[in-house]
Amino acid sequence: MSTVNKAAEDGGSFSSKVINIVFIILLLDLLGFTLILPLLPSILDHYAQTGDAVYQSLQSVVDWFREAVGIPLEKKYNTVLFGGLIGSLFSLLQFLMSPLTGALSDRHGRRPMLLLTTLGLMSSYAVWAVSRSFSMFLLFRVIGGVCKGNVSLCTAIVADLPCPKARNRGMAMIGIAFSVGFTVGPLMGAYFAVSSRATGNVFFQTPALLALAFSAADLLFIWLMLPETLTKDVKASSSGFGDSRDLLHPLSLFHFSAVTRVKDPPATKRMLKLQVLGLVYFCYLFLFSGLEFTLSFLTHQRFQFTSMQQGKMFFFIGVIMALIQGGYARRIKPGHHIKAVRMAIIALIPAFVLIGLSWNITMLYVGLALYSFAAAIVVPCLSTLVSDHGSASQKGTVMGILRSLGALARALGPVVSSSVYWIAGAQTCFLLTSASFIIPLALLRIAGRLKEE
């Protein structure tokens, strides 16, 4: 019995070590990734003044969309829309690449793929640091979109852990890394942009070099500290790519078809549950990312928020999310995740009603507090639930497909939501989307009823 206890203790020690390493890897990655966020409006203004041909061609797309949905011709709104267009391009690249990255990690291991994607990110930040034209800046975003596989690979590493409690803790720690990264990174980006101007350099050069430094530190840390969590026998049993259509065709991704291409495919009910969870994830992020995007319109239009006030608002959201994930989300017991996701999505309905109807700052921030609570719980819990599916040699593929569905939702959600916002009005947009959260709730009810064979 003591041997069994010692083995369990060693397994728990290994899992804790891996979770801590994954947290640092993702934090370094996200600090580099988020440095640009507060600088994007200034970067777009900078290239608008240069008369860059590629910039002007994308501006014509933004102008067409703005006129089609009746958005006022105002600099602030133009910047948000242009940033949204670049963000959608990034998300579409993630939609295409995440399943491929995940499948490759099932064949070659998590560690080699993490090293490769981090090298790719380093090259993208190097392009940003030397970019003096919008074409080069766009190339930096394209390389980043292709190589940004660290999140899905880190979730696959956590999915490799044998203990459900460890997987839950690991997914929550990934959530905390996101909250801290998206809170601290933008503040650092804004600070170093000011110091870069003071030294007479292009204002984004120091943040770009800092992002490169974070990525280089991440590469070194992965090389020195990260153990391979995919064992040799599991790698050997991996079917690799299988049919590439299963990793590229949208319908195949929603059906998780790649998971069935094995000698011993999962039971029908188990596959159905995975597909329903994937739909919940997509619907939730489609609605959530849409309202997240239009939040900038609402706060500027209704409360005349400055960039500083917007920054304080997102800092408030990030701090609450980190506290919830550190205190509650990582302690959710196995078997209670569907209940936790249901509670969080239910909390989003009054959250967005309050934000949509808010006539003062207090009402807005009460809604944002509920919004932050839900945002801290849903994605880590759904990731934990999905990580339980697929064989040991398919975890990278499963988590890559889930990440891909999320990226597609983030590419489409802002387009639909901002169209409704400007055609029907802010209140209608927020109330209609709040009501639409009934869809993921209904799907979640189906997932809860599907008992595995």
Coordinates of C-alpha atoms in Angstrom, one line a residue:
M1 CA 0.0 0.0 0.0
S2 CA 2.9 2.4 0.8
T3 CA 4.3 1.8 -2.7
V4 CA 0.9 2.8 -4.2
N5 CA 0.9 6.0 -2.0
K6 CA 4.4 6.8 -3.0
A7 CA 3.6 6.4 -6.7
A8 CA 0.6 8.7 -6.3
E9 CA 2.7 11.2 -4.4
D10 CA 5.3 11.2 -7.1
G11 CA 2.6 11.6 -9.8
G12 CA 1.2 14.5 -7.9
S13 CA 4.6 16.1 -7.5
F14 CA 5.3 15.7 -11.2
S15 CA 1.8 17.2 -12.1
S16 CA 2.4 20.2 -9.8
K17 CA 5.8 20.8 -11.3
V18 CA 4.4 20.7 -14.9
I19 CA 1.5 23.0 -13.9
N20 CA 3.9 25.6 -12.5
I21 CA 6.1 25.4 -15.6
V22 CA 3.2 25.7 -17.9
F23 CA 2.0 28.8 -15.9
I24 CA 5.4 30.5 -16.4
I25 CA 5.6 29.5 -20.1
L26 CA 2.2 31.0 -20.8
L27 CA 2.7 34.1 -18.7
L28 CA 5.9 35.0 -20.6
D29 CA 4.1 34.3 -23.8
L30 CA 1.1 36.4 -23.0
L31 CA 3.1 39.3 -21.6
G32 CA 4.9 39.5 -24.9
F33 CA 1.6 39.1 -26.8
T34 CA -0.3 41.8 -24.9
L35 CA 2.3 44.6 -25.0
I36 CA 0.9 45.8 -28.3
L37 CA -2.8 46.1 -27.2
P38 CA -2.7 49.7 -25.9
L39 CA -0.4 50.8 -28.8
L40 CA -2.7 49.6 -31.6
P41 CA -4.6 52.9 -32.0
S42 CA -1.3 54.9 -32.2
I43 CA 0.2 52.3 -34.6
L44 CA -2.8 52.6 -36.9
D45 CA -2.7 56.4 -36.8
H46 CA 1.1 56.3 -37.5
Y47 CA 0.6 54.2 -40.7
A48 CA -2.5 56.2 -41.7
Q49 CA -0.3 59.3 -42.0
T50 CA 2.3 57.5 -44.1
G51 CA -0.1 56.8 -47.0
D52 CA 0.8 53.1 -47.1
A53 CA -0.9 51.4 -50.0
V54 CA -1.7 48.2 -48.0
Y55 CA -3.2 50.3 -45.2
Q56 CA -5.4 52.2 -47.6
S57 CA -6.7 49.0 -49.1
L58 CA -7.7 47.6 -45.7
Q59 CA -9.2 51.0 -44.8
S60 CA -11.5 50.7 -47.8
V61 CA -12.8 47.4 -46.4
V62 CA -13.4 49.1 -43.0
D63 CA -15.1 52.1 -44.8
W64 CA -17.4 49.7 -46.6
F65 CA -18.4 47.9 -43.4
R66 CA -18.9 51.2 -41.5
E67 CA -21.2 52.6 -44.2
A68 CA -23.1 49.3 -44.5
V69 CA -24.1 49.2 -40.9
G70 CA -24.3 53.0 -40.3
I71 CA -21.4 53.5 -37.9
P72 CA -20.6 57.3 -37.5
L73 CA -17.5 58.6 -39.2
E74 CA -15.4 59.1 -36.1
K75 CA -11.7 58.4 -35.5
K76 CA -12.3 56.4 -32.4
Y77 CA -14.7 54.0 -34.0
N78 CA -12.5 53.7 -37.1
T79 CA -9.6 52.6 -34.9
V80 CA -11.8 50.0 -33.1
L81 CA -13.0 48.6 -36.5
F82 CA -9.6 48.5 -38.0
G83 CA -8.2 46.8 -34.9
G84 CA -11.1 44.4 -35.1
L85 CA -10.3 43.6 -38.8
I86 CA -6.7 42.7 -37.9
G87 CA -7.9 40.8 -34.9
S88 CA -10.3 38.7 -37.1
L89 CA -7.4 38.0 -39.5
F90 CA -5.3 36.7 -36.5
S91 CA -8.2 34.6 -35.2
L92 CA -8.9 33.1 -38.7
L93 CA -5.2 32.0 -38.9
Q94 CA -5.5 30.5 -35.4
F95 CA -8.7 28.7 -36.6
L96 CA -6.7 27.1 -39.5
M97 CA -3.4 26.3 -37.5
S98 CA -4.5 25.2 -34.1
P99 CA -5.7 21.7 -35.1
L100 CA -2.6 21.1 -37.2
T101 CA -0.3 22.2 -34.4
G102 CA -2.2 19.9 -31.9
A103 CA -2.0 16.9 -34.3
L104 CA 1.7 17.5 -34.9
S105 CA 2.3 17.6 -31.1
D106 CA 0.5 14.2 -30.8
R107 CA 3.0 12.8 -33.3
H108 CA 6.3 14.6 -32.3
G109 CA 5.7 15.6 -28.7
R110 CA 4.6 18.8 -26.9
R111 CA 8.1 20.1 -26.1
P112 CA 9.5 20.1 -29.8
M113 CA 6.3 21.9 -31.0
L114 CA 6.4 24.5 -28.2
L115 CA 10.0 25.2 -29.1
L116 CA 9.1 25.5 -32.8
T117 CA 6.1 27.8 -32.2
T118 CA 8.1 30.0 -29.8
L119 CA 10.8 30.4 -32.4
G120 CA 8.2 31.4 -34.8
L121 CA 6.8 34.0 -32.4
M122 CA 10.3 35.3 -31.8
S123 CA 10.7 35.9 -35.6
S124 CA 7.4 37.7 -35.7
Y125 CA 8.4 40.1 -32.9
A126 CA 11.8 40.7 -34.7
V127 CA 9.8 41.7 -37.8
W128 CA 7.7 44.0 -35.7
A129 CA 10.8 45.6 -34.2
V130 CA 12.3 46.5 -37.6
S131 CA 9.0 47.2 -39.3
R132 CA 8.8 50.7 -40.9
S133 CA 5.8 50.0 -43.2
F134 CA 2.3 48.7 -42.6
S135 CA 3.1 45.7 -44.9
M136 CA 5.8 44.7 -42.5
F137 CA 3.5 45.2 -39.5
L138 CA 0.8 43.0 -41.1
L139 CA 3.5 40.4 -41.8
F140 CA 4.3 40.4 -38.1
R141 CA 0.6 39.7 -37.3
V142 CA 0.4 37.0 -39.9
I143 CA 3.5 35.1 -38.7
G144 CA 2.2 35.5 -35.1
G145 CA -1.2 34.1 -36.1
V146 CA 0.4 31.1 -37.8
C147 CA 2.8 30.4 -34.9
K148 CA 0.7 31.2 -31.8
G149 CA 0.2 27.6 -30.8
N150 CA 1.4 28.0 -27.3
V151 CA -2.0 28.1 -25.7
S152 CA -3.4 25.0 -27.3
L153 CA -0.1 23.1 -26.7
C154 CA -0.1 24.2 -23.0
T155 CA -3.7 22.9 -22.6
A156 CA -2.6 19.6 -24.3
I157 CA 0.2 19.3 -21.8
V158 CA -2.3 19.8 -18.9
A159 CA -4.6 17.3 -20.6
D160 CA -1.7 14.7 -20.6
L161 CA -1.7 14.8 -16.7
P162 CA -3.2 11.6 -15.3
C163 CA -5.2 13.0 -12.4
P164 CA -8.6 14.9 -13.0
K165 CA -7.9 17.2 -10.1
A166 CA -4.5 18.1 -11.5
R167 CA -6.1 18.8 -14.9
N168 CA -8.7 21.0 -13.3
R169 CA -6.0 22.9 -11.4
G170 CA -3.8 23.2 -14.5
M171 CA -6.7 24.7 -16.6
A172 CA -7.4 27.2 -13.9
M173 CA -3.7 28.2 -13.7
I174 CA -3.8 28.7 -17.5
G175 CA -6.8 31.0 -16.9
I176 CA -4.8 32.9 -14.2
A177 CA -1.9 33.3 -16.6
F178 CA -4.3 34.9 -19.1
S179 CA -5.8 37.3 -16.5
V180 CA -2.3 38.4 -15.2
G181 CA -0.9 38.6 -18.8
F182 CA -3.8 40.7 -20.1
T183 CA -3.7 42.9 -17.0
V184 CA 0.1 43.6 -16.7
G185 CA 1.2 43.3 -20.4
P186 CA -0.8 46.3 -21.7
L187 CA 0.4 48.5 -18.8
M188 CA 4.0 47.6 -19.6
G189 CA 3.4 48.2 -23.3
A190 CA 2.0 51.7 -22.6
Y191 CA 4.9 52.6 -20.2
F192 CA 7.7 51.4 -22.6
A193 CA 6.1 53.2 -25.5
V194 CA 6.5 56.5 -23.6
S195 CA 10.1 55.7 -22.7
S196 CA 10.8 54.7 -26.4
R197 CA 9.5 58.1 -27.5
A198 CA 11.7 59.9 -24.9
T199 CA 14.8 58.3 -26.4
G200 CA 13.9 59.5 -29.9
N201 CA 13.1 56.0 -31.3
V202 CA 9.9 55.0 -33.0
F203 CA 7.4 54.7 -30.1
F204 CA 6.7 50.9 -30.6
Q205 CA 10.3 49.9 -30.9
T206 CA 11.0 49.3 -27.2
P207 CA 7.8 47.3 -26.6
A208 CA 8.6 45.2 -29.7
L209 CA 12.1 44.5 -28.4
L210 CA 10.7 43.7 -25.0
A211 CA 8.2 41.3 -26.6
L212 CA 11.2 39.7 -28.4
A213 CA 13.0 39.4 -25.0
F214 CA 10.0 37.8 -23.3
S215 CA 9.8 35.3 -26.2
A216 CA 13.5 34.5 -26.0
A217 CA 13.2 34.0 -22.2
D218 CA 10.2 31.7 -22.9
L219 CA 12.2 29.6 -25.4
L220 CA 15.1 29.3 -23.0
F221 CA 12.8 28.3 -20.1
I222 CA 11.0 25.7 -22.3
W223 CA 14.4 24.3 -23.3
L224 CA 15.8 24.0 -19.8
M225 CA 12.7 23.2 -17.7
L226 CA 9.8 21.6 -19.6
P227 CA 9.7 17.8 -19.5
E228 CA 8.0 15.9 -22.3
T229 CA 4.5 14.9 -21.0
L230 CA 3.8 12.6 -24.0
T231 CA 5.4 9.2 -23.4
K232 CA 7.2 7.4 -26.3
D233 CA 4.6 4.6 -26.4
V234 CA 1.8 7.1 -26.7
K235 CA 3.7 9.0 -29.5
A236 CA 4.2 5.7 -31.3
S237 CA 0.4 4.9 -31.2
S238 CA -0.5 8.3 -32.6
S239 CA -2.1 8.2 -36.0
G240 CA -0.6 11.6 -36.9
F241 CA -2.5 13.7 -39.4
G242 CA -4.9 11.0 -40.7
D243 CA -7.2 12.7 -43.1
S244 CA -6.2 16.4 -43.3
R245 CA -9.8 17.4 -44.1
D246 CA -10.7 16.4 -40.5
L247 CA -8.3 19.1 -39.3
L248 CA -9.3 21.8 -41.9
H249 CA -12.9 21.5 -42.8
P250 CA -15.2 23.5 -40.4
L251 CA -17.9 20.8 -40.2
S252 CA -15.3 18.1 -39.5
L253 CA -13.9 20.3 -36.7
F254 CA -17.4 20.8 -35.1
H255 CA -17.9 17.0 -35.3
F256 CA -14.4 16.3 -33.9
S257 CA -14.1 13.8 -36.8
A258 CA -10.3 13.4 -36.3
V259 CA -11.0 11.8 -32.9
T260 CA -12.9 8.9 -34.5
R261 CA -10.1 8.0 -36.9
V262 CA -8.6 5.3 -34.6
K263 CA -8.8 1.5 -34.4
D264 CA -10.9 1.8 -31.2
P265 CA -13.1 4.9 -31.7
P266 CA -14.9 6.4 -28.7
A267 CA -18.5 5.3 -27.8
T268 CA -21.3 7.1 -29.7
K269 CA -22.6 8.9 -26.5
R270 CA -19.1 10.0 -25.5
M271 CA -18.5 11.4 -29.0
L272 CA -21.9 13.2 -28.9
K273 CA -21.0 14.7 -25.5
L274 CA -17.7 16.0 -26.9
Q275 CA -19.5 17.5 -29.9
V276 CA -22.0 19.2 -27.7
L277 CA -19.3 20.6 -25.4
G278 CA -17.5 22.0 -28.6
L279 CA -20.8 23.7 -29.6
V280 CA -21.2 25.2 -26.1
Y281 CA -17.7 26.5 -26.3
F282 CA -18.2 28.0 -29.8
C283 CA -21.7 29.6 -28.9
Y284 CA -20.4 31.0 -25.7
L285 CA -17.3 32.6 -27.2
F286 CA -19.3 33.8 -30.3
L287 CA -21.7 35.8 -28.1
F288 CA -19.1 36.8 -25.4
S289 CA -16.4 38.1 -27.8
G290 CA -19.1 40.0 -29.7
L291 CA -20.2 41.9 -26.7
E292 CA -16.6 42.3 -25.5
F293 CA -15.8 44.0 -28.8
T294 CA -18.9 46.4 -28.7
L295 CA -18.1 47.3 -25.0
S296 CA -15.5 49.8 -26.4
F297 CA -18.3 51.4 -28.5
L298 CA -20.7 51.6 -25.6
T299 CA -18.4 53.1 -23.0
H300 CA -17.1 55.7 -25.5
Q301 CA -20.6 56.6 -26.8
R302 CA -22.5 56.6 -23.5
F303 CA -19.9 57.6 -20.9
Q304 CA -17.2 59.3 -23.1
F305 CA -14.5 57.0 -21.7
T306 CA -10.9 58.1 -22.6
S307 CA -8.2 55.5 -23.4
M308 CA -7.1 55.7 -19.8
Q309 CA -10.6 55.0 -18.5
Q310 CA -10.9 52.1 -20.9
G311 CA -7.5 50.8 -19.5
K312 CA -8.7 51.1 -15.9
M313 CA -11.9 49.2 -16.9
F314 CA -10.0 46.3 -18.4
F315 CA -7.6 46.3 -15.4
F316 CA -10.6 46.0 -13.1
I317 CA -11.9 43.0 -15.2
G318 CA -8.4 41.3 -15.2
V319 CA -8.0 41.6 -11.4
I320 CA -11.4 40.1 -10.6
M321 CA -10.8 37.3 -13.1
A322 CA -7.4 36.5 -11.5
L323 CA -9.0 36.4 -8.0
I324 CA -11.8 34.2 -9.0
Q325 CA -9.6 31.8 -10.9
G326 CA -7.0 31.7 -8.1
G327 CA -9.6 31.3 -5.3
Y328 CA -12.6 29.4 -6.7
A329 CA -12.1 28.0 -10.3
R330 CA -9.0 25.9 -9.4
R331 CA -10.9 24.3 -6.5
I332 CA -13.9 23.1 -8.5
K333 CA -14.2 19.3 -7.9
P334 CA -14.3 16.8 -10.8
G335 CA -17.9 16.2 -11.8
H336 CA -19.0 19.7 -10.9
H337 CA -17.7 21.5 -14.0
I338 CA -21.0 21.5 -16.0
K339 CA -22.8 23.0 -12.9
A340 CA -20.1 25.7 -12.6
V341 CA -20.3 26.6 -16.3
R342 CA -24.1 26.7 -16.1
M343 CA -23.9 29.1 -13.1
A344 CA -21.4 31.3 -14.9
I345 CA -23.4 31.6 -18.1
I346 CA -26.6 32.3 -16.1
A347 CA -24.6 35.2 -14.4
L348 CA -23.7 36.6 -17.8
I349 CA -27.4 37.3 -18.6
P350 CA -27.9 39.9 -15.9
A351 CA -24.3 41.1 -16.5
F352 CA -25.0 42.1 -20.0
V353 CA -28.5 43.4 -19.2
L354 CA -27.0 45.7 -16.6
I355 CA -24.2 46.8 -19.0
G356 CA -26.7 47.4 -21.9
L357 CA -29.1 49.4 -19.8
S358 CA -26.5 51.2 -17.6
W359 CA -27.1 54.9 -17.1
N360 CA -24.3 55.4 -14.6
I361 CA -20.8 54.1 -13.9
T362 CA -21.9 52.1 -10.8
M363 CA -24.4 50.1 -12.8
L364 CA -21.8 49.5 -15.5
Y365 CA -19.2 48.2 -13.0
V366 CA -21.7 45.9 -11.2
G367 CA -22.4 44.4 -14.6
L368 CA -18.7 44.2 -15.3
A369 CA -18.1 42.4 -12.0
L370 CA -20.6 39.7 -13.0
Y371 CA -19.1 39.6 -16.5
S372 CA -15.6 39.0 -15.0
F373 CA -16.9 36.2 -12.7
A374 CA -18.3 34.4 -15.7
A375 CA -15.3 35.0 -17.9
A376 CA -13.0 33.5 -15.2
I377 CA -14.9 30.2 -15.0
V378 CA -16.4 29.2 -18.4
V379 CA -13.3 28.6 -20.6
P380 CA -11.1 26.8 -17.9
C381 CA -14.0 24.5 -17.0
L382 CA -15.0 23.7 -20.6
S383 CA -11.3 23.0 -21.3
T384 CA -11.2 20.7 -18.4
L385 CA -14.3 18.8 -19.5
V386 CA -13.0 18.5 -23.1
S387 CA -9.5 17.4 -22.0
D388 CA -11.1 14.2 -20.6
H389 CA -12.0 13.1 -24.2
G390 CA -9.9 11.4 -26.8
S391 CA -7.2 8.8 -26.2
A392 CA -3.8 9.6 -24.7
S393 CA -2.4 9.9 -28.2
Q394 CA -5.1 12.5 -29.3
K395 CA -5.0 15.1 -26.6
G396 CA -3.2 17.6 -28.7
T397 CA -5.7 17.1 -31.6
V398 CA -8.7 17.5 -29.2
M399 CA -7.4 20.6 -27.5
G400 CA -6.2 22.1 -30.9
I401 CA -9.7 21.6 -32.4
L402 CA -11.3 23.2 -29.3
R403 CA -8.9 26.2 -29.6
S404 CA -9.8 26.4 -33.3
L405 CA -13.5 26.6 -32.7
G406 CA -12.9 29.4 -30.2
A407 CA -10.8 31.3 -32.7
L408 CA -13.6 31.0 -35.3
A409 CA -16.0 32.3 -32.8
R410 CA -13.7 35.2 -32.0
A411 CA -13.4 36.0 -35.7
L412 CA -17.1 36.0 -36.4
G413 CA -18.6 37.3 -33.1
P414 CA -17.4 40.9 -33.3
V415 CA -18.6 41.3 -36.9
V416 CA -22.2 40.1 -36.1
S417 CA -22.4 41.9 -32.7
S418 CA -21.1 45.3 -34.0
S419 CA -23.5 45.1 -36.9
V420 CA -26.5 44.6 -34.6
Y421 CA -25.1 47.3 -32.3
W422 CA -25.1 50.0 -35.0
I423 CA -28.2 48.8 -36.9
A424 CA -30.5 48.2 -33.9
G425 CA -28.9 50.2 -31.1
A426 CA -26.8 49.4 -27.9
Q427 CA -29.7 48.3 -25.7
T428 CA -31.2 46.0 -28.3
C429 CA -27.7 44.5 -29.0
F430 CA -27.0 43.7 -25.4
L431 CA -30.5 42.5 -24.5
L432 CA -30.7 40.3 -27.6
T433 CA -27.3 38.7 -26.9
S434 CA -28.1 38.3 -23.2
A435 CA -31.2 36.3 -24.3
S436 CA -29.2 34.3 -26.7
F437 CA -27.1 32.8 -23.9
I438 CA -30.1 30.4 -23.5
I439 CA -28.6 28.5 -26.5
P440 CA -25.3 27.4 -24.8
L441 CA -27.4 26.8 -21.6
A442 CA -29.7 24.4 -23.5
L443 CA -26.7 22.7 -25.0
L444 CA -25.1 22.4 -21.6
R445 CA -28.3 20.7 -20.3
I446 CA -28.0 18.1 -23.1
A447 CA -24.3 17.5 -22.3
G448 CA -25.2 17.0 -18.6
R449 CA -27.8 14.4 -19.5
L450 CA -25.4 12.4 -21.7
K451 CA -24.2 9.6 -19.5
E452 CA -21.1 7.9 -20.9
E453 CA -21.3 4.2 -21.7

